[in-house]
Short mmCIF file of C-alpha atoms in Angstrom, two decimals:
data_model
loop_
_atom_site.label_atom_id
_atom_site.label_comp_id
_atom_site.label_asym_id
_atom_site.label_seq_id
_atom_site.Cartn_x
_atom_site.Cartn_y
_atom_site.Cartn_z
CA MET A 423 88.43 -1.46 89.08
CA ALA A 424 87.88 -0.17 92.72
CA LEU A 425 86.88 3.26 91.44
CA PHE A 426 84.23 1.90 89.34
CA LEU A 427 82.88 -0.12 92.11
CA LEU A 428 82.90 2.70 94.41
CA LEU A 429 81.01 5.03 92.14
CA LEU A 430 77.78 2.47 91.68
CA PRO A 431 74.58 4.15 92.39
CA PRO A 432 71.33 3.20 93.70
CA LEU A 433 68.72 1.08 91.90
CA PHE A 434 68.85 0.42 88.22
CA PHE A 435 72.64 0.15 87.29
CA PHE A 436 71.97 -1.47 84.07
CA PRO A 437 68.99 -3.11 82.46
CA SER A 438 70.13 -6.56 83.24
CA LEU A 439 70.77 -5.91 86.79
CA ALA A 440 67.33 -4.73 87.66
CA THR A 441 67.16 -6.34 91.38
CA LEU A 442 67.69 -3.97 93.88
CA PRO A 443 71.64 -3.41 94.17
CA ILE A 444 73.88 -4.54 97.01
CA LEU A 445 75.80 -1.34 97.42
CA PHE A 446 74.79 1.82 99.07
CA PRO A 447 74.35 4.76 96.55
CA ARG A 448 76.44 7.30 98.33
CA ALA A 449 79.95 5.95 97.98
CA PRO A 450 82.66 6.01 99.16
CA GLN A 451 81.83 6.81 102.97
CA SER A 452 78.83 4.23 103.31
CA LEU A 453 80.78 1.19 101.83
CA LEU A 454 82.42 1.30 105.19
CA ALA A 455 79.55 2.42 107.36
CA ASN A 456 78.37 -0.84 109.16
CA LEU A 457 81.62 -1.81 110.97
CA SER A 458 81.05 -5.00 113.34
CA GLU A 459 81.29 -4.24 117.12
CA SER A 460 84.77 -5.64 117.23
CA ASN A 461 86.08 -3.16 114.66
CA LYS A 462 84.82 0.11 116.46
CA TYR A 463 87.30 2.95 116.60
CA PRO A 464 88.99 2.63 120.23
CA ASN A 465 90.66 6.18 119.87
CA LEU A 466 87.86 7.95 118.88
CA PRO A 467 87.81 11.24 121.07
CA TYR A 468 83.72 11.04 121.52
CA SER A 469 81.45 9.39 124.45
CA ALA A 470 78.74 7.51 123.51
CA HIS A 471 75.51 8.13 124.84
CA TYR A 472 71.79 6.81 124.35
CA PHE A 473 68.81 9.03 123.93
CA PRO A 474 65.03 7.51 124.71
CA GLN A 475 63.59 8.60 121.29
CA GLN A 476 59.85 8.25 120.41
CA LEU A 477 58.93 5.85 117.52
CA ASP A 478 56.49 7.76 115.83
CA HIS A 479 56.71 11.80 115.87
CA PHE A 480 53.63 12.11 113.76
CA SER A 481 50.85 10.09 115.17
CA TYR A 482 49.15 9.94 118.24
CA GLN A 483 48.30 6.07 118.25
CA PRO A 484 49.45 4.36 121.48
CA LYS A 485 52.29 2.39 119.45
CA SER A 486 53.65 5.72 118.36
CA TYR A 487 54.71 6.31 121.88
CA SER A 488 57.19 3.11 121.98
CA ILE A 489 60.88 3.97 122.75
CA PHE A 490 64.05 3.11 121.13
CA TYR A 491 67.54 4.21 122.30
CA GLN A 492 69.19 6.39 119.72
CA LYS A 493 72.87 6.68 119.83
CA PHE A 494 74.65 9.85 119.81
CA LEU A 495 78.36 10.78 120.37
CA MET A 496 79.61 13.70 122.19
CA ASN A 497 82.94 15.74 122.91
CA SER A 498 82.89 18.54 125.32
CA THR A 499 86.81 19.15 125.38
CA PHE A 500 86.75 22.60 124.10
CA TRP A 501 83.18 23.47 125.01
CA GLU A 502 82.14 26.41 127.35
CA ARG A 503 78.53 26.82 128.34
CA GLY A 504 76.79 29.35 126.04
CA GLU A 505 79.19 28.56 123.24
CA PRO A 506 77.96 27.07 120.06
CA ILE A 507 76.88 23.40 119.78
CA PHE A 508 77.96 21.62 116.39
CA VAL A 509 75.70 18.69 115.41
CA TYR A 510 76.36 16.26 112.65
CA THR A 511 73.08 14.87 111.23
CA GLY A 512 73.95 11.39 110.91
CA ASN A 513 73.06 9.42 107.65
CA GLU A 514 72.93 5.77 106.43
CA GLY A 515 75.58 4.17 108.52
CA ASP A 516 77.14 3.71 111.85
CA ILE A 517 77.74 7.09 113.61
CA GLU A 518 81.45 6.17 114.57
CA TRP A 519 82.36 6.05 110.84
CA PHE A 520 81.07 9.68 110.13
CA ALA A 521 82.67 10.81 113.46
CA ALA A 522 86.02 9.19 112.41
CA ASN A 523 85.93 10.82 109.16
CA THR A 524 84.74 14.46 109.73
CA GLY A 525 87.79 15.63 111.40
CA PHE A 526 86.92 19.23 110.23
CA MET A 527 84.38 19.70 113.02
CA MET A 528 87.02 18.62 115.42
CA ASP A 529 89.54 20.71 113.94
CA ILE A 530 87.40 23.87 114.16
CA ALA A 531 85.94 23.08 117.57
CA PRO A 532 88.69 25.05 119.52
CA LYS A 533 88.21 28.02 117.32
CA PHE A 534 84.78 28.36 118.64
CA ARG A 535 85.04 26.54 121.72
CA ALA A 536 82.09 24.32 120.55
CA LEU A 537 80.40 21.12 121.89
CA LEU A 538 80.45 18.52 119.28
CA VAL A 539 77.47 16.07 118.87
CA PHE A 540 77.13 13.14 116.16
CA ILE A 541 73.53 12.00 116.11
CA GLU A 542 72.99 8.35 114.40
CA HIS A 543 70.07 8.24 112.08
CA ARG A 544 67.42 5.79 113.10
CA TYR A 545 67.55 2.17 111.74
CA TYR A 546 71.29 2.47 111.26
CA GLY A 547 74.17 1.36 113.35
CA THR A 548 72.82 0.47 116.74
CA SER A 549 69.80 2.97 116.67
CA LYS A 550 67.28 0.35 115.42
CA PRO A 551 63.85 0.50 116.88
CA PHE A 552 63.27 -3.06 116.78
CA GLY A 553 66.61 -4.39 117.40
CA GLU A 554 67.55 -6.94 114.78
CA LYS A 555 64.19 -7.39 113.65
CA SER A 556 64.11 -3.86 112.51
CA TYR A 557 64.45 -4.97 108.70
CA GLU A 558 62.21 -7.94 108.82
CA SER A 559 58.85 -6.26 107.55
CA ALA A 560 57.54 -3.08 105.91
CA ASP A 561 55.33 -2.87 109.29
CA LYS A 562 58.45 -2.15 111.09
CA LEU A 563 60.49 -0.39 108.23
CA GLY A 564 57.75 2.00 107.94
CA TYR A 565 58.97 4.27 110.61
CA LEU A 566 62.29 4.85 108.40
CA ASN A 567 61.99 7.99 106.59
CA SER A 568 63.82 11.45 106.58
CA ALA A 569 60.97 13.39 108.34
CA GLN A 570 61.31 10.90 111.33
CA ALA A 571 64.94 11.29 111.33
CA LEU A 572 64.80 15.29 111.25
CA ALA A 573 62.35 14.97 114.02
CA ASP A 574 64.57 12.75 115.94
CA TYR A 575 67.23 15.43 115.78
CA ALA A 576 65.06 18.34 116.82
CA VAL A 577 63.73 16.31 119.81
CA LEU A 578 67.39 15.02 121.01
CA ILE A 579 69.04 18.70 120.29
CA ARG A 580 66.18 20.30 122.48
CA SER A 581 66.52 17.92 125.40
CA LEU A 582 70.34 17.95 125.15
CA LYS A 583 70.37 21.89 125.43
CA HIS A 584 68.05 21.71 128.40
CA ASN A 585 69.95 19.00 130.16
CA MET A 586 73.08 20.75 129.86
CA SER A 587 71.77 24.27 130.78
CA ALA A 588 72.83 25.48 126.98
CA GLU A 589 69.46 27.13 126.14
CA SER A 590 71.64 30.08 124.97
CA SER A 591 73.97 27.94 122.73
CA PRO A 592 73.30 28.55 118.90
CA VAL A 593 73.19 25.20 116.98
CA VAL A 594 74.93 24.61 113.71
CA VAL A 595 74.37 21.30 111.76
CA PHE A 596 76.83 19.80 109.69
CA GLY A 597 76.40 16.96 107.12
CA GLY A 598 77.60 15.15 104.21
CA SER A 599 76.01 13.46 101.39
CA TYR A 600 72.37 12.08 102.51
CA GLY A 601 73.63 13.62 105.64
CA GLY A 602 74.20 16.98 103.75
CA MET A 603 70.53 17.06 102.64
CA LEU A 604 69.46 16.28 106.17
CA ALA A 605 71.41 19.17 107.32
CA ALA A 606 70.02 21.65 104.60
CA TRP A 607 66.36 20.22 105.24
CA PHE A 608 66.82 20.58 108.86
CA ARG A 609 67.76 24.17 108.80
CA LEU A 610 64.72 24.52 106.58
CA LYS A 611 62.19 22.49 108.74
CA TYR A 612 63.53 23.68 112.11
CA PRO A 613 65.07 27.11 111.80
CA GLN A 614 64.22 27.61 115.52
CA ILE A 615 66.54 25.09 116.66
CA ALA A 616 69.60 25.40 114.36
CA ILE A 617 70.99 28.87 113.04
CA GLY A 618 72.58 27.50 110.25
CA ALA A 619 73.88 24.37 108.21
CA LEU A 620 76.66 23.22 106.23
CA ALA A 621 75.74 20.86 103.55
CA SER A 622 78.41 19.04 102.00
CA SER A 623 78.11 17.31 98.69
CA ALA A 624 74.49 16.97 99.12
CA PRO A 625 72.55 16.32 95.84
CA ILE A 626 69.11 17.80 96.83
CA LEU A 627 68.34 18.47 93.32
CA GLN A 628 68.75 14.65 92.28
CA PHE A 629 64.85 14.28 92.57
CA ASP A 630 62.12 14.39 89.92
CA ASP A 631 63.67 15.89 86.85
CA ILE A 632 65.17 18.95 88.49
CA THR A 633 68.37 17.41 87.46
CA PRO A 634 68.90 15.26 83.98
CA TRP A 635 68.78 11.66 85.27
CA SER A 636 71.98 11.32 83.19
CA SER A 637 73.92 13.73 85.47
CA PHE A 638 75.61 11.01 87.38
CA TYR A 639 77.33 8.74 84.73
CA ASP A 640 77.97 11.79 82.46
CA GLY A 641 79.61 13.41 85.54
CA VAL A 642 81.72 10.19 86.07
CA SER A 643 82.88 10.05 82.27
CA GLN A 644 83.50 13.90 82.28
CA ASP A 645 85.42 14.08 85.43
CA TYR A 646 87.55 10.94 84.99
CA LYS A 647 87.97 10.28 81.33
CA MET A 648 89.30 6.64 82.38
CA CYS A 649 87.48 4.84 79.32
CA ARG A 650 86.19 5.90 76.24
CA ILE A 651 82.60 5.52 75.36
CA ILE A 652 81.69 1.64 74.83
CA ASP A 653 80.63 0.67 71.31
CA GLY A 654 78.75 -2.32 70.26
CA PHE A 655 78.20 -3.44 73.73
CA PRO A 656 76.18 -6.76 73.75
CA PRO A 657 72.47 -6.12 74.58
CA GLU A 658 72.42 -8.65 77.44
CA VAL A 659 75.40 -6.96 79.19
CA ASP A 660 76.37 -10.28 80.82
CA ILE A 661 79.93 -8.97 81.72
CA LEU A 662 78.26 -6.29 83.79
CA THR A 663 76.58 -9.19 85.82
CA LYS A 664 79.97 -10.49 86.54
CA VAL A 665 81.37 -7.20 87.64
CA PHE A 666 78.33 -6.53 89.85
CA SER A 667 79.22 -10.10 91.29
CA ALA A 668 82.79 -8.75 91.83
CA ALA A 669 81.77 -5.63 93.52
CA SER A 670 79.68 -7.93 96.14
CA LEU A 671 82.99 -9.59 97.04
CA TYR A 672 84.48 -6.47 97.38
CA TYR A 673 82.11 -5.00 99.89
CA ASN A 674 83.01 -7.69 102.42
CA TYR A 675 85.64 -5.08 103.62
CA SER A 676 85.79 -6.25 107.04
CA GLY A 677 86.71 -9.95 105.93
CA SER A 678 84.37 -11.06 109.02
CA GLN A 679 82.17 -13.18 106.30
CA SER A 680 83.17 -16.32 104.69
CA CYS A 681 80.94 -15.67 101.59
CA PHE A 682 78.50 -12.93 100.43
CA ASN A 683 74.85 -13.83 99.77
CA ILE A 684 73.69 -11.31 97.23
CA GLY A 685 70.07 -12.10 98.54
CA TYR A 686 68.37 -9.77 100.95
CA GLU A 687 67.11 -12.36 103.43
CA ALA A 688 68.96 -11.64 106.82
CA ASP A 689 71.43 -9.23 105.53
CA VAL A 690 74.09 -8.97 107.85
CA HIS A 691 75.57 -6.17 105.77
CA GLY A 692 72.99 -3.72 107.14
CA LEU A 693 71.95 -2.61 103.56
CA ASP A 694 68.06 -2.84 103.55
CA GLY A 695 67.88 0.29 105.62
CA TRP A 696 68.90 2.26 102.40
CA ASN A 697 67.05 0.17 99.89
CA TRP A 698 63.86 0.86 101.82
CA GLN A 699 64.52 4.47 101.79
CA ALA A 700 65.17 4.24 98.17
CA CYS A 701 61.98 2.17 97.51
CA THR A 702 60.05 4.78 99.27
CA GLU A 703 61.06 8.47 99.10
CA MET A 704 64.58 8.60 98.35
CA VAL A 705 63.65 8.02 94.45
CA MET A 706 66.74 9.44 92.56
CA PRO A 707 66.30 8.06 88.79
CA MET A 708 69.33 7.48 86.84
CA ILE A 709 70.14 6.57 83.27
CA CYS A 710 73.31 6.17 81.01
CA SER A 711 73.10 8.53 78.14
CA HIS A 712 75.02 8.61 74.71
CA LYS A 713 77.48 11.00 76.33
CA SER A 714 78.98 8.62 79.04
CA MET A 715 81.41 5.74 78.83
CA PHE A 716 78.78 3.46 80.17
CA PRO A 717 76.37 1.60 77.74
CA PRO A 718 72.92 3.62 77.39
CA SER A 719 70.24 2.63 79.55
CA ALA A 720 66.70 3.73 80.46
CA TYR A 721 64.90 4.44 83.62
CA ASP A 722 61.53 2.21 83.74
CA TYR A 723 59.56 3.56 86.53
CA LYS A 724 56.91 0.66 86.37
CA GLU A 725 59.58 -2.08 86.88
CA PHE A 726 61.43 -0.20 89.53
CA GLY A 727 57.92 0.00 91.35
CA ASP A 728 57.10 -3.68 90.76
CA GLN A 729 60.45 -4.36 92.40
CA CYS A 730 59.99 -2.49 95.35
CA LYS A 731 56.51 -3.99 95.82
CA LYS A 732 57.89 -7.31 95.34
CA THR A 733 60.99 -6.85 97.85
CA TYR A 734 59.02 -4.78 100.48
CA GLY A 735 55.37 -4.68 99.80
CA VAL A 736 55.31 -1.12 99.05
CA ARG A 737 55.53 1.36 95.93
CA PRO A 738 57.72 4.36 95.77
CA ARG A 739 56.47 7.90 96.15
CA PRO A 740 58.54 9.49 93.49
CA HIS A 741 57.50 12.89 94.19
CA TRP A 742 57.49 12.81 97.88
CA ILE A 743 60.65 14.80 98.53
CA THR A 744 60.00 17.39 96.69
CA THR A 745 56.58 17.88 98.06
CA GLU A 746 58.08 17.68 101.76
CA TYR A 747 61.10 19.90 101.23
CA GLY A 748 60.37 22.83 99.07
CA GLY A 749 58.70 21.93 95.68
CA HIS A 750 60.02 21.22 92.46
CA ASN A 751 61.56 24.72 92.42
CA ILE A 752 63.56 24.20 95.41
CA LYS A 753 66.08 26.97 94.49
CA GLN A 754 63.50 29.54 94.48
CA VAL A 755 61.98 28.33 97.84
CA LEU A 756 65.51 28.47 99.31
CA SER A 757 66.18 32.03 98.09
CA ARG A 758 62.89 33.28 99.34
CA PHE A 759 62.50 31.66 102.73
CA GLY A 760 65.83 29.89 103.49
CA SER A 761 68.78 31.45 104.94
CA ASN A 762 72.21 30.58 106.54
CA ILE A 763 73.24 27.51 104.50
CA ILE A 764 76.41 26.72 102.84
CA PHE A 765 76.31 24.02 100.10
CA SER A 766 79.73 22.90 99.25
CA ASN A 767 80.43 20.63 96.27
CA GLY A 768 83.75 19.23 94.38
CA MET A 769 83.35 18.88 90.80
CA LYS A 770 85.21 15.64 90.77
CA ASP A 771 82.19 14.07 92.69
CA PRO A 772 79.64 12.85 90.45
CA TRP A 773 77.04 13.69 92.97
CA SER A 774 77.83 17.34 92.57
CA ARG A 775 75.37 17.58 89.75
CA GLY A 776 72.57 17.09 91.78
CA GLY A 777 73.79 20.01 94.19
CA VAL A 778 73.41 23.61 94.55
CA LEU A 779 76.19 25.06 92.49
CA GLU A 780 75.43 28.82 92.49
CA ASN A 781 74.69 31.16 95.33
CA LEU A 782 70.71 31.70 95.97
CA SER A 783 70.84 34.49 98.08
CA SER A 784 73.35 36.58 100.37
CA SER A 785 73.12 33.80 102.94
CA ILE A 786 72.14 30.43 100.92
CA VAL A 787 76.07 30.03 99.42
CA ALA A 788 77.41 27.69 97.12
CA LEU A 789 81.21 26.81 97.49
CA VAL A 790 82.10 24.76 94.51
CA THR A 791 85.86 23.74 93.75
CA ALA A 792 86.92 22.30 90.52
CA LYS A 793 89.12 19.66 92.28
CA GLY A 794 86.97 18.78 95.00
CA ALA A 795 85.70 15.12 95.86
CA HIS A 796 82.93 13.88 97.84
CA HIS A 797 82.75 15.97 101.08
CA VAL A 798 86.46 16.17 101.28
CA ASP A 799 86.02 19.44 103.14
CA PHE A 800 84.95 17.33 105.92
CA ARG A 801 88.11 15.36 106.22
CA SER A 802 90.80 16.25 108.83
CA ALA A 803 93.39 18.97 107.67
CA THR A 804 96.73 17.75 106.71
CA GLU A 805 99.94 19.11 105.82
CA GLU A 806 99.36 17.81 102.29
CA ASP A 807 96.05 19.60 101.71
CA PRO A 808 95.99 21.95 98.63
CA THR A 809 95.66 25.59 98.72
CA TRP A 810 92.18 25.36 97.42
CA LEU A 811 90.97 23.23 99.99
CA ILE A 812 92.54 25.24 102.81
CA GLU A 813 90.76 28.24 101.45
CA GLN A 814 87.55 26.58 101.12
CA ARG A 815 87.50 25.44 104.80
CA THR A 816 88.63 28.72 105.78
CA LEU A 817 85.68 30.43 104.18
CA GLU A 818 83.32 27.99 105.77
CA VAL A 819 84.69 28.72 109.18
CA GLU A 820 84.14 32.57 108.11
CA ILE A 821 80.72 32.16 107.38
CA ILE A 822 79.78 30.02 110.20
CA ARG A 823 81.22 32.45 112.66
CA SER A 824 79.11 35.34 110.82
CA TRP A 825 76.02 33.35 111.73
CA ILE A 826 77.06 33.18 115.26
CA ASP A 827 77.86 36.80 115.64
CA LYS A 828 74.58 37.67 114.32
CA TYR A 829 72.90 35.37 116.55
CA ARG A 830 74.66 37.07 119.33
CA GLU A 831 73.78 40.51 118.05
CA ASP A 832 70.12 39.43 117.79
CA GLU A 833 70.23 38.33 121.44
CA MET A 834 71.03 41.73 122.77
CA ILE A 835 68.17 43.41 121.15
#
């Protein structure tokens, strides 16, 4: 049951569950992202800082200059001035969780004498522009999108380098899942700031019809082979509604809530942020085909749009991500105009079907492991790690080293 719950994707799980879902799409990390203040990680080896971030980077209206305080974490234990800065591009959740579960960056920091920085995504964790009212209306949520988040990272990194007299330090960005998409897009959008990106389990091809809409559920069925295909399933699928309710109870991981309100008013679980993104730009259609162990389902864009309109007062822009980040043929764009990006994917991760699974050029590299799970390469190394995982991380380090060496060579010219 737990595995089934962790793999629930966004919006339109089954036809009878047509309301916006309670769970984040990018499990498992996001299920644990919004820990209460009392449950923070007391031994996390990072200091917390707050950066005065501009509300709107793309408008010159007076209200655009409003300031909110964006949280970022930093560890300078191994850093020497002029050495690299490794930045995690935060995704949909509390930044402490991502720092605590991205031990790979801490593991390799001594090898590079690197400064480590984890930046929290706007509207998540404590980085809410309007405080507890940030999710109360579309007027306030309108500043929550990937382009604003990338601009946040660019502004913060430039300021940090200036204030730490680190102008010559090369920056490499890291990210997993949605954060991996952000890392790859950051390298494309701001190549003058980051010399490279490691994008782990980043389904950047999950938009429009670049990847078949059934790929996620087909992947679950193929990878885990836990259940046979369901025959003669009742059309009303009431049993799945009950399973969904069970998932809602399961989500109360902290035990701090006496009950779970599956409505969307005053959501203490912090899920409205991602649902807003899914209802605006992060539109990833999903269906269940006859090849999966799940009952077949269709994707109804009109119904989806109507739900978003009813919930938030806005309709989705289903083609905006491909318009903003490289077009429908993003692979061609990456190969022609991109460089220095590692796309790592494990084929035990259903999201891998929406990832880059082949080398696109000499510097747009795909590292694919048959047994890998959702950004498992970002976890801390352990004595139990299999050989294939050790080799994958070693190769990632070698590639990052080559980027930095080339950066140093270019500086000498």
